[in-house]
Tab-separated table of C-alpha atoms in Angstrom:
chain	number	residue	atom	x	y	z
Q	1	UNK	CA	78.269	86.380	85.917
Q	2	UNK	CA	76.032	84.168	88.662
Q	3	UNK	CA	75.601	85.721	91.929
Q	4	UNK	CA	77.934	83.276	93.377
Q	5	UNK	CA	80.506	84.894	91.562
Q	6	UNK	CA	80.499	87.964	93.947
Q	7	UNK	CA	78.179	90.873	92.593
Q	8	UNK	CA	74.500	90.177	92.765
Q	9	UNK	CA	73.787	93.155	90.768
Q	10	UNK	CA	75.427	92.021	87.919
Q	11	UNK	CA	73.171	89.353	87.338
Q	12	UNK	CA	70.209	90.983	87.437
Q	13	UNK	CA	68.323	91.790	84.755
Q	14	UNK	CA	66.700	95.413	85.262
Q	15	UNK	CA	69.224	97.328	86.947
Q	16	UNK	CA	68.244	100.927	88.987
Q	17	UNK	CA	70.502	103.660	88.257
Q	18	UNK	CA	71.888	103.682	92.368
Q	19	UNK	CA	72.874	99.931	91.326
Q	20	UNK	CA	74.439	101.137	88.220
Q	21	UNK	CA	76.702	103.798	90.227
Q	22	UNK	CA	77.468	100.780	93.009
Q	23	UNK	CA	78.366	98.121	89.808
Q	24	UNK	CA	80.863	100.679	88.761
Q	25	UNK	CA	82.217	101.454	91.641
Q	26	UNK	CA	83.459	97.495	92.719
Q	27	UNK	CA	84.314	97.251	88.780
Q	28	UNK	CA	87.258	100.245	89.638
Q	29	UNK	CA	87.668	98.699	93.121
Q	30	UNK	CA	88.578	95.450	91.665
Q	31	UNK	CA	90.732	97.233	88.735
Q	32	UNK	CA	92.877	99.136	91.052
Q	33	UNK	CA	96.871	97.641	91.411
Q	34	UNK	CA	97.676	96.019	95.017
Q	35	UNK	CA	100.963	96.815	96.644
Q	36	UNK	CA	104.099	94.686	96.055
Q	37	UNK	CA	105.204	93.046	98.989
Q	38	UNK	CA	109.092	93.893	99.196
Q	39	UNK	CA	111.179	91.315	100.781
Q	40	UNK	CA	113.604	92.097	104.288
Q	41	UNK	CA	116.960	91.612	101.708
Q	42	UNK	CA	115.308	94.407	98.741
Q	43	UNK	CA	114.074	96.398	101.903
Q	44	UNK	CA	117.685	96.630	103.528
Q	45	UNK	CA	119.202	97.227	100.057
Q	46	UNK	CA	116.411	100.198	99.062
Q	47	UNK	CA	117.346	101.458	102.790
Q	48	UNK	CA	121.460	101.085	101.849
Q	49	UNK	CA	121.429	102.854	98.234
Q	50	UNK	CA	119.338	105.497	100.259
Q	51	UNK	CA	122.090	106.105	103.072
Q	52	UNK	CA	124.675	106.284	100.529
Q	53	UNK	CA	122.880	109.211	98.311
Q	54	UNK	CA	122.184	111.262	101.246
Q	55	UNK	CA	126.204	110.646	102.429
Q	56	UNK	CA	127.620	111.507	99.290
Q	57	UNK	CA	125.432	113.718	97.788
Q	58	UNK	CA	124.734	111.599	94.865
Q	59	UNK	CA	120.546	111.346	92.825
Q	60	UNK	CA	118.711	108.300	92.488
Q	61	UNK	CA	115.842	106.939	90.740
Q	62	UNK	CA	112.737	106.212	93.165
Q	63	UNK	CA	109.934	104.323	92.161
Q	64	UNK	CA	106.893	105.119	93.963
Q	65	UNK	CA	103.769	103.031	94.182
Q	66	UNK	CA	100.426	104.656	93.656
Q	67	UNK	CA	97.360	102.393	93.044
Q	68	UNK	CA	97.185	103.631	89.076
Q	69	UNK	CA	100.456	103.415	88.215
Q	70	UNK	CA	104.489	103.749	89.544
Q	71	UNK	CA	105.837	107.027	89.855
Q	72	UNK	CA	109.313	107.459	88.630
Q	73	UNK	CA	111.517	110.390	90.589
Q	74	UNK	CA	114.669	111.405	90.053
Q	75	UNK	CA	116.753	113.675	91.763
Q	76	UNK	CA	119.072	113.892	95.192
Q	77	UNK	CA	117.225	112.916	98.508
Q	78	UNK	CA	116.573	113.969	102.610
Q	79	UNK	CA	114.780	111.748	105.143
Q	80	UNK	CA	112.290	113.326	107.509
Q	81	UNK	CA	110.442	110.616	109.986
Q	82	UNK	CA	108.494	108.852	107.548
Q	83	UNK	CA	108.809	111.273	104.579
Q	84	UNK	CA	111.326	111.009	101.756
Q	85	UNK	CA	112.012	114.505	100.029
Q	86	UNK	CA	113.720	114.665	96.261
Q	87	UNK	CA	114.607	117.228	94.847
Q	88	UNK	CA	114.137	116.938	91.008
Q	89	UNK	CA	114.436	120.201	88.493
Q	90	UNK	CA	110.518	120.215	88.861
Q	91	UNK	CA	111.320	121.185	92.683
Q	92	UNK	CA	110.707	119.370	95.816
Q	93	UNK	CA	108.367	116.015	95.971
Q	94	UNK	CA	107.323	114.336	99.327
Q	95	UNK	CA	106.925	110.776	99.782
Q	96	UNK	CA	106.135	108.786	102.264
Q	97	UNK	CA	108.289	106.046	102.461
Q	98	UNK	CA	105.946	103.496	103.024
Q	99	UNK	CA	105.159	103.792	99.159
Q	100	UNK	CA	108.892	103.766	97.637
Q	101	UNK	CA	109.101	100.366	96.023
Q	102	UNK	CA	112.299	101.186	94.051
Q	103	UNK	CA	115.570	103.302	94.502
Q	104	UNK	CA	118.485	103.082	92.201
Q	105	UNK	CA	122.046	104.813	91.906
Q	106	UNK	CA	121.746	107.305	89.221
Q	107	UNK	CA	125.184	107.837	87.191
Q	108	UNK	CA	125.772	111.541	87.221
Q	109	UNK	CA	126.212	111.426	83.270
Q	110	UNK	CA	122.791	109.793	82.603
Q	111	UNK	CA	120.697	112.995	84.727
């Protein structure tokens, strides 16, 4: 790796523990996921499937972005401000809604 490639400490050739530490830490900086940008048409659908669950009653799927992986939670579903609370048979998980990336219809057959 040259230096122009972004890490000067990389291309070093006697590296001090403290540099060690601060290589490793941009390697899992650059590892870690970036947010999908959702578009205004899979926003306003998310935000419809949502409305429906809480009007009927009904459990859906909700795919929540974290930067390691997606969280998958199923179970029924209550808006508070900015927080999204489902009930699965684990109990109750809050979410802010600014990280839901996914939310599906869940048959009542398939739970």
């Amino acid at each position: 790796m040259n230096i122009r490639d972004g890490n000067i400490f990389e291309s070093m050739r006697l590296v001090l523990p403290e540099h060690r530490a601060l290589m490793a830490q941009i390697q899992r900086e650059r590892m870690k996921r970036k947010r999908p940008v959702l578009t205004e048409e899979r926003l306003e659908e998310m935000q419809y499937t949502l409305s429906e669950a809480i009007r009927k009653g009904r459990a859906v799927r909700v795919t929540v972005f974290t930067p390691e992986r997606d969280v998958v939670l199923v179970g029924s579903v209550s808006v508070r401000g900015r927080e999204l609370r489902v009930r699965t048979v684990n109990g109750v998980r809050v979410v802010d809604v600014r990280d839901v990336i996914g939310v599906e219809a869940v048959n009542s057959d398939s739970r």
